[in-house]
mmCIF file of C-alpha atoms and ligand atoms in Angstrom:
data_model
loop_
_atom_site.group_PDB
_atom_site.id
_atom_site.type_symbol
_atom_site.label_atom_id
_atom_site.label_comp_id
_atom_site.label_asym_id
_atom_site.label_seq_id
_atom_site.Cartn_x
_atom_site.Cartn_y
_atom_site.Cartn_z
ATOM 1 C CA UNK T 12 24.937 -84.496 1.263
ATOM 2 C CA UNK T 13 21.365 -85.369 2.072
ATOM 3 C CA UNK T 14 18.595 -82.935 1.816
ATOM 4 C CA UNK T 15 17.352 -82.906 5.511
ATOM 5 C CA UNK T 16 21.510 -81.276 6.509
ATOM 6 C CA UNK T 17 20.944 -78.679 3.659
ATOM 7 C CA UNK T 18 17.547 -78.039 5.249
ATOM 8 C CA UNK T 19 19.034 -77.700 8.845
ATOM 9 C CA UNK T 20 21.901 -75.852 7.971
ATOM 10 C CA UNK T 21 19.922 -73.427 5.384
ATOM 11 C CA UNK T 22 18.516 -73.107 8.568
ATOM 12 C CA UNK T 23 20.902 -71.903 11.234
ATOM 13 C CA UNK T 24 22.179 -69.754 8.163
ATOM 14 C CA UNK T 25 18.624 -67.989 8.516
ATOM 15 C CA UNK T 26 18.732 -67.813 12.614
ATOM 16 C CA UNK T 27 22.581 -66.658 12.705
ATOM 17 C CA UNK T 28 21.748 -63.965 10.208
ATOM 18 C CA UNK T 29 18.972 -62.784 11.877
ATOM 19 C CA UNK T 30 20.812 -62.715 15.087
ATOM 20 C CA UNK T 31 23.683 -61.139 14.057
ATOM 21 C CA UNK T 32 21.493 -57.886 12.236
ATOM 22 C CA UNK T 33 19.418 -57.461 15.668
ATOM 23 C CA UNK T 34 21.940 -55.730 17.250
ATOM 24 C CA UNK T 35 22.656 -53.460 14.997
ATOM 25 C CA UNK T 36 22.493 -49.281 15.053
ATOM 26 C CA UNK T 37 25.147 -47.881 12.782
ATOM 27 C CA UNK T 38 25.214 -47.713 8.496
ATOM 28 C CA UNK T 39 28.888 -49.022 8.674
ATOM 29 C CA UNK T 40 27.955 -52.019 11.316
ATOM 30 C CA UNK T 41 25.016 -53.091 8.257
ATOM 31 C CA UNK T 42 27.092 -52.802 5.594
ATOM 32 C CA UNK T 43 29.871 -55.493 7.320
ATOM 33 C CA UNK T 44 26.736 -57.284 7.990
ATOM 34 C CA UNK T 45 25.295 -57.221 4.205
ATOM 35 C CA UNK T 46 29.026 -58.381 3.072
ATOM 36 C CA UNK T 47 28.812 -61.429 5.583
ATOM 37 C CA UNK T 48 25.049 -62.650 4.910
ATOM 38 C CA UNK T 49 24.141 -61.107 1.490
ATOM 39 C CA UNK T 50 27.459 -60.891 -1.016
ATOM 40 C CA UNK T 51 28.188 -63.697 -3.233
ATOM 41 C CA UNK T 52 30.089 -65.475 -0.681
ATOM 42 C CA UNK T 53 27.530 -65.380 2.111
ATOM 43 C CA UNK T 54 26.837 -69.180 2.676
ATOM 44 C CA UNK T 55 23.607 -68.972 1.653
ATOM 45 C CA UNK T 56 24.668 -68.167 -2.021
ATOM 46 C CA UNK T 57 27.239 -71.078 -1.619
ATOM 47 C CA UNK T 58 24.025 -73.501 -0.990
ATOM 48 C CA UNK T 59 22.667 -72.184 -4.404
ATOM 49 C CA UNK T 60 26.104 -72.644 -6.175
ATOM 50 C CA UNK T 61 26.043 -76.404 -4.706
ATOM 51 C CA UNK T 62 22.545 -76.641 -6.533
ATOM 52 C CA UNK T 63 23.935 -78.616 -9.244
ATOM 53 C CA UNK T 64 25.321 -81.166 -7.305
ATOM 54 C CA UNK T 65 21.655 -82.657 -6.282
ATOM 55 C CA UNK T 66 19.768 -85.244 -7.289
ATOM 56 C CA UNK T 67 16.662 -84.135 -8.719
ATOM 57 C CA UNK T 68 14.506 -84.422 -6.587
ATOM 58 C CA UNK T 69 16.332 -82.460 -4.132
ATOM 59 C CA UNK T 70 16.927 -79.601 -6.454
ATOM 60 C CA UNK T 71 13.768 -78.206 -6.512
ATOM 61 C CA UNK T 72 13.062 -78.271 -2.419
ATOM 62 C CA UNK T 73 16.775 -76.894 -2.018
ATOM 63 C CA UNK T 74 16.345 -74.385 -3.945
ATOM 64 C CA UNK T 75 13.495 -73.039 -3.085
ATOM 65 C CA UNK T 76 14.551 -73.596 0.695
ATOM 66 C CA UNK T 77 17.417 -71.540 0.216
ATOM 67 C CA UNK T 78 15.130 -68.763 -1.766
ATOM 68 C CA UNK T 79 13.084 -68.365 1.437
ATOM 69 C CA UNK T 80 16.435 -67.494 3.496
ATOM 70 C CA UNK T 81 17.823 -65.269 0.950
ATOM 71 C CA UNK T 82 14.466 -63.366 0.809
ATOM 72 C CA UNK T 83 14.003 -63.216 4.963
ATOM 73 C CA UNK T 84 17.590 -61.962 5.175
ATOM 74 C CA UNK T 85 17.213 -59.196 2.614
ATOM 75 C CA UNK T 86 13.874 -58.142 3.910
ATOM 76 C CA UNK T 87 15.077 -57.993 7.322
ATOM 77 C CA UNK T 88 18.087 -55.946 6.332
ATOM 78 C CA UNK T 89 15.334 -53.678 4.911
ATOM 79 C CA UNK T 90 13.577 -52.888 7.961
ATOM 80 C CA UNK T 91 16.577 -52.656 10.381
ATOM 81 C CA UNK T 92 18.356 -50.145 7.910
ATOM 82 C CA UNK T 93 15.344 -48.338 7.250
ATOM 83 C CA UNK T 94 15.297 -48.358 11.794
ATOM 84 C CA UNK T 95 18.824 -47.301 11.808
ATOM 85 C CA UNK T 96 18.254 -44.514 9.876
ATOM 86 C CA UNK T 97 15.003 -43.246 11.436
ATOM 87 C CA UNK T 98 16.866 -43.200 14.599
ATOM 88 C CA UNK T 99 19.719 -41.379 13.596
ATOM 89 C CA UNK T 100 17.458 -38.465 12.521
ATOM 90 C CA UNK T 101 16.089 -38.891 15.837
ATOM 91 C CA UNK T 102 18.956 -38.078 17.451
ATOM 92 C CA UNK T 103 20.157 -35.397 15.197
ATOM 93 C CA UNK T 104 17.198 -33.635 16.106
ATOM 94 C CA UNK T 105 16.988 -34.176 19.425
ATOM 95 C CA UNK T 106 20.187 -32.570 19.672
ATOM 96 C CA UNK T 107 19.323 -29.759 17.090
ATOM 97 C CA UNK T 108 19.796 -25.857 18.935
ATOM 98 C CA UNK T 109 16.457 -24.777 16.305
ATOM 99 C CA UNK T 110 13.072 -24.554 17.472
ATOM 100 C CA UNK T 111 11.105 -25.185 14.646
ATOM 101 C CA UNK T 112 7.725 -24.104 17.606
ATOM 102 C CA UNK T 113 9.519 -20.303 17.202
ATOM 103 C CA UNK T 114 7.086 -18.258 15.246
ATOM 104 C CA UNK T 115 8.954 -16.815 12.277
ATOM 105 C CA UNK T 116 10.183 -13.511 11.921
ATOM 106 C CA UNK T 117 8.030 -11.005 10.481
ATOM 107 C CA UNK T 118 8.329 -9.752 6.970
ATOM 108 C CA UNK T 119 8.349 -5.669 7.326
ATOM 109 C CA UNK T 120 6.198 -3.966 4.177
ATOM 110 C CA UNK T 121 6.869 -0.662 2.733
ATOM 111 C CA UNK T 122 3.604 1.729 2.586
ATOM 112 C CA UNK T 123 2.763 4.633 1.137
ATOM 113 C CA UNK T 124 1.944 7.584 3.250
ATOM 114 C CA UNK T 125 -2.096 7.835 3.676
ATOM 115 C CA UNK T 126 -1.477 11.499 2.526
ATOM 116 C CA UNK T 127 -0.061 9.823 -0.787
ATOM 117 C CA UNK T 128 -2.583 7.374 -1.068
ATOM 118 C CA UNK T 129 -5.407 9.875 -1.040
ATOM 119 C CA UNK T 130 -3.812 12.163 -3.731
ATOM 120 C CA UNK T 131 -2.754 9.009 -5.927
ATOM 121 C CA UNK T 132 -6.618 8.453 -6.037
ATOM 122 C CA UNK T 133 -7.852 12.160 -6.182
ATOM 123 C CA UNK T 134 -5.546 12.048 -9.256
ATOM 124 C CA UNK T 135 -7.427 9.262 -10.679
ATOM 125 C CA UNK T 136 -10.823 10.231 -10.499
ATOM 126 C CA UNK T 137 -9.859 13.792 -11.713
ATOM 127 C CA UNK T 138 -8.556 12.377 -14.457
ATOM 128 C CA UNK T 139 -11.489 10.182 -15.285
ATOM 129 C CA UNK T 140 -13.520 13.138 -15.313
ATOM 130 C CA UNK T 141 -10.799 14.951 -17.523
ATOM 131 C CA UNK T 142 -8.451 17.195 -15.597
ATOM 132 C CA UNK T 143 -4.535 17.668 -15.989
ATOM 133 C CA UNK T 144 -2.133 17.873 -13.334
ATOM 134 C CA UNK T 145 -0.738 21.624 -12.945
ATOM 135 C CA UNK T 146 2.130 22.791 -10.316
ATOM 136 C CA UNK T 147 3.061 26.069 -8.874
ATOM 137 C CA UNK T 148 5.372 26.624 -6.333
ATOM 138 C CA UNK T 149 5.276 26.908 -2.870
ATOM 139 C CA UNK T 150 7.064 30.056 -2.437
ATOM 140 C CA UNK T 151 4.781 32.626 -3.111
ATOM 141 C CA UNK T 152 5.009 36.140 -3.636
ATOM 142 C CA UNK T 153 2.115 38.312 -2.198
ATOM 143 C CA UNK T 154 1.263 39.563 -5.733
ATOM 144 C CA UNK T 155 0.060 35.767 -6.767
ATOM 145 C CA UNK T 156 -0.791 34.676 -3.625
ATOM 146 C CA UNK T 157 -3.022 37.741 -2.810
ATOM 147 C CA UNK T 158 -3.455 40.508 -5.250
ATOM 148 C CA UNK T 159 -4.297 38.695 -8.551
ATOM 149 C CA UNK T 160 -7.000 36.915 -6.775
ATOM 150 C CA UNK T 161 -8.577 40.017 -5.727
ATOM 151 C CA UNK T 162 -7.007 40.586 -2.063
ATOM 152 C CA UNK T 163 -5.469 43.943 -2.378
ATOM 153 C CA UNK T 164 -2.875 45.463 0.155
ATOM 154 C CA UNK T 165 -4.798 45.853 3.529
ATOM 155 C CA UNK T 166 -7.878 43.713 2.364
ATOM 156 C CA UNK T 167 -9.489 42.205 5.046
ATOM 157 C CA UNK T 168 -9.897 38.697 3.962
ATOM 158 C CA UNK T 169 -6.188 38.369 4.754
ATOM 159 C CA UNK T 170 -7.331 37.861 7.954
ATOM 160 C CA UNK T 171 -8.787 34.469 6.680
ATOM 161 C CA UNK T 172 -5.491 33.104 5.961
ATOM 162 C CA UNK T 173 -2.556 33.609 8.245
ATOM 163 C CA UNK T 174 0.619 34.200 6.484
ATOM 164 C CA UNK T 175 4.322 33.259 6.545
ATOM 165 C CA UNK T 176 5.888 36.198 5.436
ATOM 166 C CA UNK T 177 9.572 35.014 4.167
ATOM 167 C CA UNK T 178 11.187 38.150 3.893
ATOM 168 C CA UNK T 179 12.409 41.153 6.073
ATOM 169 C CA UNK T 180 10.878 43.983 4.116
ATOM 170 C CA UNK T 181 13.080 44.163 1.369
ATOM 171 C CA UNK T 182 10.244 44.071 -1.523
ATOM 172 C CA UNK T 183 7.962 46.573 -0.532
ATOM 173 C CA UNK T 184 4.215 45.316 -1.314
ATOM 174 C CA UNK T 185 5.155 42.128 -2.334
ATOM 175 C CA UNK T 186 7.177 40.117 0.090
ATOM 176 C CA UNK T 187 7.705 36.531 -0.524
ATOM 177 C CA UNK T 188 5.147 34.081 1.408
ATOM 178 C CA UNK T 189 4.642 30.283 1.869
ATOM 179 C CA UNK T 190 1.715 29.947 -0.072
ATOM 180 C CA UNK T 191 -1.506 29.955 2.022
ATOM 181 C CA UNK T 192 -3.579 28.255 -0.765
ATOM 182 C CA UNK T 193 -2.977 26.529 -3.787
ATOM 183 C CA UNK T 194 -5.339 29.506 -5.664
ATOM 184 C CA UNK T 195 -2.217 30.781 -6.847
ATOM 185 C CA UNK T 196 -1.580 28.235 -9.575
ATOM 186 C CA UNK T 197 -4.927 29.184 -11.369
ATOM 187 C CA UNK T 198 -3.508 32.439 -12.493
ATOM 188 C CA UNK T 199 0.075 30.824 -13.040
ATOM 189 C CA UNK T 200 -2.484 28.102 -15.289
ATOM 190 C CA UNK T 201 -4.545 30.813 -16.904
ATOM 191 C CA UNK T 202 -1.929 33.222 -17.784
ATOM 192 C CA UNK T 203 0.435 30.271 -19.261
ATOM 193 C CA UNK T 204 -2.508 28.924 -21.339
ATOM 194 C CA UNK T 205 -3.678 32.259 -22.432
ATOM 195 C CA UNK T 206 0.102 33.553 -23.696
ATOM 196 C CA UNK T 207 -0.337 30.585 -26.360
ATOM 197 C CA UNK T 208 -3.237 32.314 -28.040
ATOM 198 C CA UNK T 209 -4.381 36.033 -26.624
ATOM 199 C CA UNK T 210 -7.098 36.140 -29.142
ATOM 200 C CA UNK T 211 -8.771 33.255 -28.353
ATOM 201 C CA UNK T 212 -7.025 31.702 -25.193
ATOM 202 C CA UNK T 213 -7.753 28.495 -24.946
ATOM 203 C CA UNK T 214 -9.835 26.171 -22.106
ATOM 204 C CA UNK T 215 -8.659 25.167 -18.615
ATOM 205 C CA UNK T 216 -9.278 21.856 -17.209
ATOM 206 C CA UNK T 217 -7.152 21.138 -14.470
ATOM 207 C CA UNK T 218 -6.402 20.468 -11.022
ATOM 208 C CA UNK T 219 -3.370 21.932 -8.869
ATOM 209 C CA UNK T 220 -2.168 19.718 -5.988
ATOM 210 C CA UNK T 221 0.350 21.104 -3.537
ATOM 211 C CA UNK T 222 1.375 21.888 -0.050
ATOM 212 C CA UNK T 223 -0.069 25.119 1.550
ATOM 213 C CA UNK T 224 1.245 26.897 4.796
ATOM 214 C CA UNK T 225 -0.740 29.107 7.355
ATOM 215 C CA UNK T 226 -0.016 30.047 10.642
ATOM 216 C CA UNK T 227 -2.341 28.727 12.654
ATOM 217 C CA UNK T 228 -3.421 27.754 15.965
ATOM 218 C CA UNK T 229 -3.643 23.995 15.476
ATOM 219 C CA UNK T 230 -6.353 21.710 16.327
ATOM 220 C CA UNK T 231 -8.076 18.677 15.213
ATOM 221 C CA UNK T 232 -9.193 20.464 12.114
ATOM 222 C CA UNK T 233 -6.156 22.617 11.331
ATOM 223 C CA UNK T 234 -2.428 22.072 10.602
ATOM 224 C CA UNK T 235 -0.199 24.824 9.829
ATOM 225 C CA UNK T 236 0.904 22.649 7.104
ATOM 226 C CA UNK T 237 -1.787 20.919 4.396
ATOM 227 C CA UNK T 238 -2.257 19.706 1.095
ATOM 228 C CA UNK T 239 -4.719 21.321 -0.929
ATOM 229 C CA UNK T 240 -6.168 20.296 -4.464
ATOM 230 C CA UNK T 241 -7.169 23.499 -6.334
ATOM 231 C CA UNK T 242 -9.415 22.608 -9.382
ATOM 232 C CA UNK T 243 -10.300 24.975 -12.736
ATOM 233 C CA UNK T 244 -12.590 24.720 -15.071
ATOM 234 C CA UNK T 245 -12.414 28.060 -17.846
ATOM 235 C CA UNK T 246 -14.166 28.171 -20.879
ATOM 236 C CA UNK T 247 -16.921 29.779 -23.174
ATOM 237 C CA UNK T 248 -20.864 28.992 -20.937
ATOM 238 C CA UNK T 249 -19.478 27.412 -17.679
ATOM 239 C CA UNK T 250 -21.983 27.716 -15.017
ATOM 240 C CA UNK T 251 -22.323 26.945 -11.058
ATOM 241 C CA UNK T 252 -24.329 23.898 -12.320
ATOM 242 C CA UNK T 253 -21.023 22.542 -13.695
ATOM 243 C CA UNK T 254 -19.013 23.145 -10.326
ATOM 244 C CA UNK T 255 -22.064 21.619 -8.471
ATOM 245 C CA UNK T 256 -21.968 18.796 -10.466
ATOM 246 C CA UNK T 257 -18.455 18.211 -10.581
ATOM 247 C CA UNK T 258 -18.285 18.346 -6.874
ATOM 248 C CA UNK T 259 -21.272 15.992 -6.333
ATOM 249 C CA UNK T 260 -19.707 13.774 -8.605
ATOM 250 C CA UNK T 261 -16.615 13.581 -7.334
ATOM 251 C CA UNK T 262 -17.809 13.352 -3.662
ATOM 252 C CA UNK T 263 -20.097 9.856 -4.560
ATOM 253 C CA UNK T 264 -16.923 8.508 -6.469
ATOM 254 C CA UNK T 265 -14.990 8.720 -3.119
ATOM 255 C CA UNK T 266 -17.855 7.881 -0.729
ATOM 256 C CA UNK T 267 -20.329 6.285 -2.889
ATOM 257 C CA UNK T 268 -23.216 6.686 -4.170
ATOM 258 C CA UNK T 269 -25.627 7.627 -1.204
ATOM 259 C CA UNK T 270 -23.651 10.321 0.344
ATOM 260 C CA UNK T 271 -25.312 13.216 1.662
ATOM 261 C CA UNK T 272 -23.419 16.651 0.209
ATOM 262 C CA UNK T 273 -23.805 20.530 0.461
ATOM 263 C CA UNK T 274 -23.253 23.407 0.039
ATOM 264 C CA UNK T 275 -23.006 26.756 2.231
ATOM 265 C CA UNK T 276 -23.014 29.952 0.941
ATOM 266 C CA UNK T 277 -19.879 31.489 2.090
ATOM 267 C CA UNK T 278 -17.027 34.616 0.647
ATOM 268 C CA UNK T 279 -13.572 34.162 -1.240
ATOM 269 C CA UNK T 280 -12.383 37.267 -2.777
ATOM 270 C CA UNK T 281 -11.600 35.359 -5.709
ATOM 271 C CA UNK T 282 -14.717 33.812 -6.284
ATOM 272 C CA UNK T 283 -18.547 35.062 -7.044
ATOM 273 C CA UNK T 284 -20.700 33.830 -5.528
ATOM 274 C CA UNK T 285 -18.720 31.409 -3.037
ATOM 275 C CA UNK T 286 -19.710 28.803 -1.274
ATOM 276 C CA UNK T 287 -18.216 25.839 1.196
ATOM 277 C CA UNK T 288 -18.539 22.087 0.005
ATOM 278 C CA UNK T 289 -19.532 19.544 2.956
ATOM 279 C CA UNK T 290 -19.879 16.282 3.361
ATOM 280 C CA UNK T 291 -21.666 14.423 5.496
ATOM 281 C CA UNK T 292 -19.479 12.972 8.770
ATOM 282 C CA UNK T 293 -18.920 9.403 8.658
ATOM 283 C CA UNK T 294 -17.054 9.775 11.854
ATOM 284 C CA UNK T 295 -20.143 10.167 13.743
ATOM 285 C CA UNK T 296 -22.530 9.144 11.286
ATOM 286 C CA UNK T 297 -23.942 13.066 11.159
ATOM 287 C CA UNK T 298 -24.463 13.090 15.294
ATOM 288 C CA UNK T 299 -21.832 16.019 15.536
ATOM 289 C CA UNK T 300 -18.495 15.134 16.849
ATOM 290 C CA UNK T 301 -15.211 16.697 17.806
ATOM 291 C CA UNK T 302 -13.851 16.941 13.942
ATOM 292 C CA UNK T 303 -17.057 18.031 12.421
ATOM 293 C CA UNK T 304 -19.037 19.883 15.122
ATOM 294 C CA UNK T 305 -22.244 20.023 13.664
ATOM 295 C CA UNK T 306 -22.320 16.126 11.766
ATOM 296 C CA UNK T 307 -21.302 17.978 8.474
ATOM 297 C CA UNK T 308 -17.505 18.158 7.751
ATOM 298 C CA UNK T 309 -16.233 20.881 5.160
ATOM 299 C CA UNK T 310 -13.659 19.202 2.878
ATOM 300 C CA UNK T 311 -13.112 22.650 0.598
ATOM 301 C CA UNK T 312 -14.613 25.901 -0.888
ATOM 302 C CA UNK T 313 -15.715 27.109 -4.308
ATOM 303 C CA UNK T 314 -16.757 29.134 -6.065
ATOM 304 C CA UNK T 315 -17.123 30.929 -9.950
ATOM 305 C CA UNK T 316 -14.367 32.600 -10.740
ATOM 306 C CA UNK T 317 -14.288 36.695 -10.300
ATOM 307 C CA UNK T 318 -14.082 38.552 -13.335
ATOM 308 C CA UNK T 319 -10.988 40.339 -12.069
ATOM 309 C CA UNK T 320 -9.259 37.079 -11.429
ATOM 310 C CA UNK T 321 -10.275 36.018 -15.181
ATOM 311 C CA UNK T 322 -8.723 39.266 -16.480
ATOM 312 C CA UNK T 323 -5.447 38.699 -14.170
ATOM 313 C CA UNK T 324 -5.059 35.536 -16.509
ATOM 314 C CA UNK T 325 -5.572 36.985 -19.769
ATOM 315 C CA UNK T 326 -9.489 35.761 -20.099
ATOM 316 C CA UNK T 327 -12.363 38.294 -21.040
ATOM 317 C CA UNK T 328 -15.082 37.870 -18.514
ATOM 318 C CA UNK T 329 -17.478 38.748 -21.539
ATOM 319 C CA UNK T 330 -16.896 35.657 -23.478
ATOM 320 C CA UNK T 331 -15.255 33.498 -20.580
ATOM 321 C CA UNK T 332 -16.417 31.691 -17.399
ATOM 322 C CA UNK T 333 -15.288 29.430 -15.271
ATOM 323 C CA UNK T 334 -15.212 27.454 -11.458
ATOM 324 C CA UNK T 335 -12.879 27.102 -9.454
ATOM 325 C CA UNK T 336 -12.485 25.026 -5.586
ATOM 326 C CA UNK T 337 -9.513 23.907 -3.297
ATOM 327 C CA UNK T 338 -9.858 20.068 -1.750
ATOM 328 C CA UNK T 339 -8.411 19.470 1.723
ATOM 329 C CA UNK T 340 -7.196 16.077 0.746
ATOM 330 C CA UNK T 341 -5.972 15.513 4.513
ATOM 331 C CA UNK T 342 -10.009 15.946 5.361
ATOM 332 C CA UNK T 343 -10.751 13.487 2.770
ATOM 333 C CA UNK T 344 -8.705 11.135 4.083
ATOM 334 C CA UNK T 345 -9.702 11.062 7.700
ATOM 335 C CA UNK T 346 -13.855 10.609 6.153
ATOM 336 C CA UNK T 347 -12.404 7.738 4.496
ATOM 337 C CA UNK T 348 -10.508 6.028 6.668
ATOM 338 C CA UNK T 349 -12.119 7.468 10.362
ATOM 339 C CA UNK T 350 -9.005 9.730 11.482
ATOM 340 C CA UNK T 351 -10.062 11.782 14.093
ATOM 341 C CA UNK T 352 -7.293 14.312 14.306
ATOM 342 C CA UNK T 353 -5.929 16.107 11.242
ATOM 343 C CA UNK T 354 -2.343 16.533 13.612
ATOM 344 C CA UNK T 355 -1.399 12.640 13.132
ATOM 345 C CA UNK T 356 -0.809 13.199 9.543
ATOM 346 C CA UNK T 357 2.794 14.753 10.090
ATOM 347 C CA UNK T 358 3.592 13.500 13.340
ATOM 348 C CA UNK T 359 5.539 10.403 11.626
ATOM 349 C CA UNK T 360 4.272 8.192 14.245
ATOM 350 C CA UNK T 361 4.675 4.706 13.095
ATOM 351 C CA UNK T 362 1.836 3.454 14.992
ATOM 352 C CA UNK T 363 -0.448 5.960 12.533
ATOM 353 C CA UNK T 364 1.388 5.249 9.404
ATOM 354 C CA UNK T 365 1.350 1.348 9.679
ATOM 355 C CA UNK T 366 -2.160 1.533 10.070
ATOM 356 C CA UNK T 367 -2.200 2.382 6.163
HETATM 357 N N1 LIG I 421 -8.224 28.948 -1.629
HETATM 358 C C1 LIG I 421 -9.352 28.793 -0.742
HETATM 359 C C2 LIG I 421 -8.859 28.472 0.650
HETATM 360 O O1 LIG I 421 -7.785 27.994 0.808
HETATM 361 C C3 LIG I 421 -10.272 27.700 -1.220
HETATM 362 C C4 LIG I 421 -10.930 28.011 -2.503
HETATM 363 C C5 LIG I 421 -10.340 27.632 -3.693
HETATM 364 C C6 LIG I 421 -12.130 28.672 -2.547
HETATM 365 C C7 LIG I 421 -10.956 27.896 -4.895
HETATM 366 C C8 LIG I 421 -12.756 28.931 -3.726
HETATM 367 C C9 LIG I 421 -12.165 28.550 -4.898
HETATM 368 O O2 LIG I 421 -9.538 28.668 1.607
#
């Protein structure tokens, strides 16, 4: 066998192999293929088994001949099964029902009620500045709701506060009502804390969250159904100061620092002297607008506590003082987030709520 018939033939092996793979498009197709040119039968291995039978001289060239064919071979199977399989993906997409273009469905959050949201922070900052949490209920009888805090049968600040009476007459003077205010609670609070110790009852620090009920004509401004946060301060030497402070305080932890407050002189039976807490309107930046009328928006009144009220609780008004005020958290909210109409809060119109 002379070299220049290994050469030739080492290379038709080359040009049949390479002909044979071009037409190629399936896995099973390239395996038969790799079995045919590439096992350890595939006539080029048989050149390098017949190696030893050379001279040489020829050994060398052969060898390295037949090297070259292997290598081609193997690095054209490479590329055509690397093809074959890039078009099969292809085609599996091509014929795929998904439209990866789609946008993707979106993910639906949970939130908390604005309402919520407001209260979960007037909780905090209270509580920073050292008030409890204190409940009362929410039906009332006319005694708490009215005649401990100085609103006796027939008084005319009734008026101020229409009433849901819940009962048909049955209990005389002191039918059962949906509380109008959460005022209430403070002599639930004082007489509780002043049954522990009637000598020396002790201090009051806390604020009463709750719904209230009036029967109202409603408007942007009014609900017949509200949240109020009552807060009460009793001790030995409280002073308006205090309640002033408090108030400011609490108004430029909501707001921030540069927010214009007031207060108005005003009349709760239960208080002396009263007064109503406003707030400048961020709604209208002070101009006057349909929720605040006059660029001011009230968002509660106070007041110090009346004697009588004190005594209704088991506090001397000799040795004790205190302040007291009811929050419209619902008000709160709408400065803080630009509500315009106190109505949307129970409405449970999605479009409000997601807003939050
Ligand atoms: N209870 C009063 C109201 O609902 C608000 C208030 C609370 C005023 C405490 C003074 C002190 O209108």
């Amino acid at each position: 066998m002379s070299d220049p018939t290994i050469i030739q033939e080492l290379e038709s092996i080359r040009q049949s192999g390479l002909d044979a793979l071009a037409g190629l498009n399936s896995e099973e197709e390239l395996q038969a293929w790799h079995a045919a040119h590439l096992s350890r039968t595939a006539p080029v291995m048989l050149v390098f088994q017949k190696l030893g039978k050379l001279t040489p001289e020829e050994r060398p060239v052969v060898g390295q001949a037949a090297n070259q064919v292997k290598v081609a071979l193997e690095t054209a199977f490479g590329e055509r099964s690397a093809a074959v399989k890039e078009q099969a993906l292809a085609q599996a997409l091509a014929s795929e029902k998904l439209d990866v273009t789609l946008p993707g469905r979106p993910v639906v959050h949970g939130r908390l009620h604005p309402d919520t949201q407001i209260l979960r922070e007037l909780y905090r900052v209270f509580g920073e500045m050292g008030f409890q949490v204190y409940r009362s209920r929410e039906v009332e009888t006319d005694e708490y709701n009215f005649q401990m805090l100085n609103f006796p049968v027939g008084h005319p600040a009734r008026d101020m506060q229409d009433t849901y009476f819940i009962d048909a007459g049955e209990r005389g003077d002191n039918p059962l009502v949906m509380r109008t205010h959460t005022s209430p609670g403070q002599v639930h609070a004082m007489q509780e804390a002043s049954a522990t110790n009637p000598q020396n009852p002790p201090p009051v620090r806390i604020i009463l969250p709750g719904m209230c009920y009036r029967y109202e004509q409603t408007d942007a401004r009014h609900e017949t159904q509200f949240d109020q946060i009552e807060g009460l301060a009793v001790g030995p030497g409280i002073t308006f100061t205090n309640l002033k402070g408090t108030l400011s305080d609490l108004a430029r932890r909501l707001f921030g620092q540069h927010v214009r407050t007031r207060f108005r002189a005003s009349y709760f039976p239960f208080t002396e002297p009263s007064a109503e807490f406003d707030v400048e309107c961020f709604l209208c930046g002070g101009k006057g607008c349909a929720v605040c009328g006059g660029g001011w928006l009230e968002i509660g009144g106070c007041g110090m506590v009346h004697p009588n009220v004190l005594r209704n609780g088991g506090y001397d008004p000799e040795r004790y003082s205190g302040f007291a005020f009811g929050l419209g958290p619902q008000r709160i909210a709408m400065l803080r987030y630009g509500i315009n109409d106190i109505r949307y809060f129970w409405e449970n119109d999605l479009r409000f709520l997601e807003q939050f």
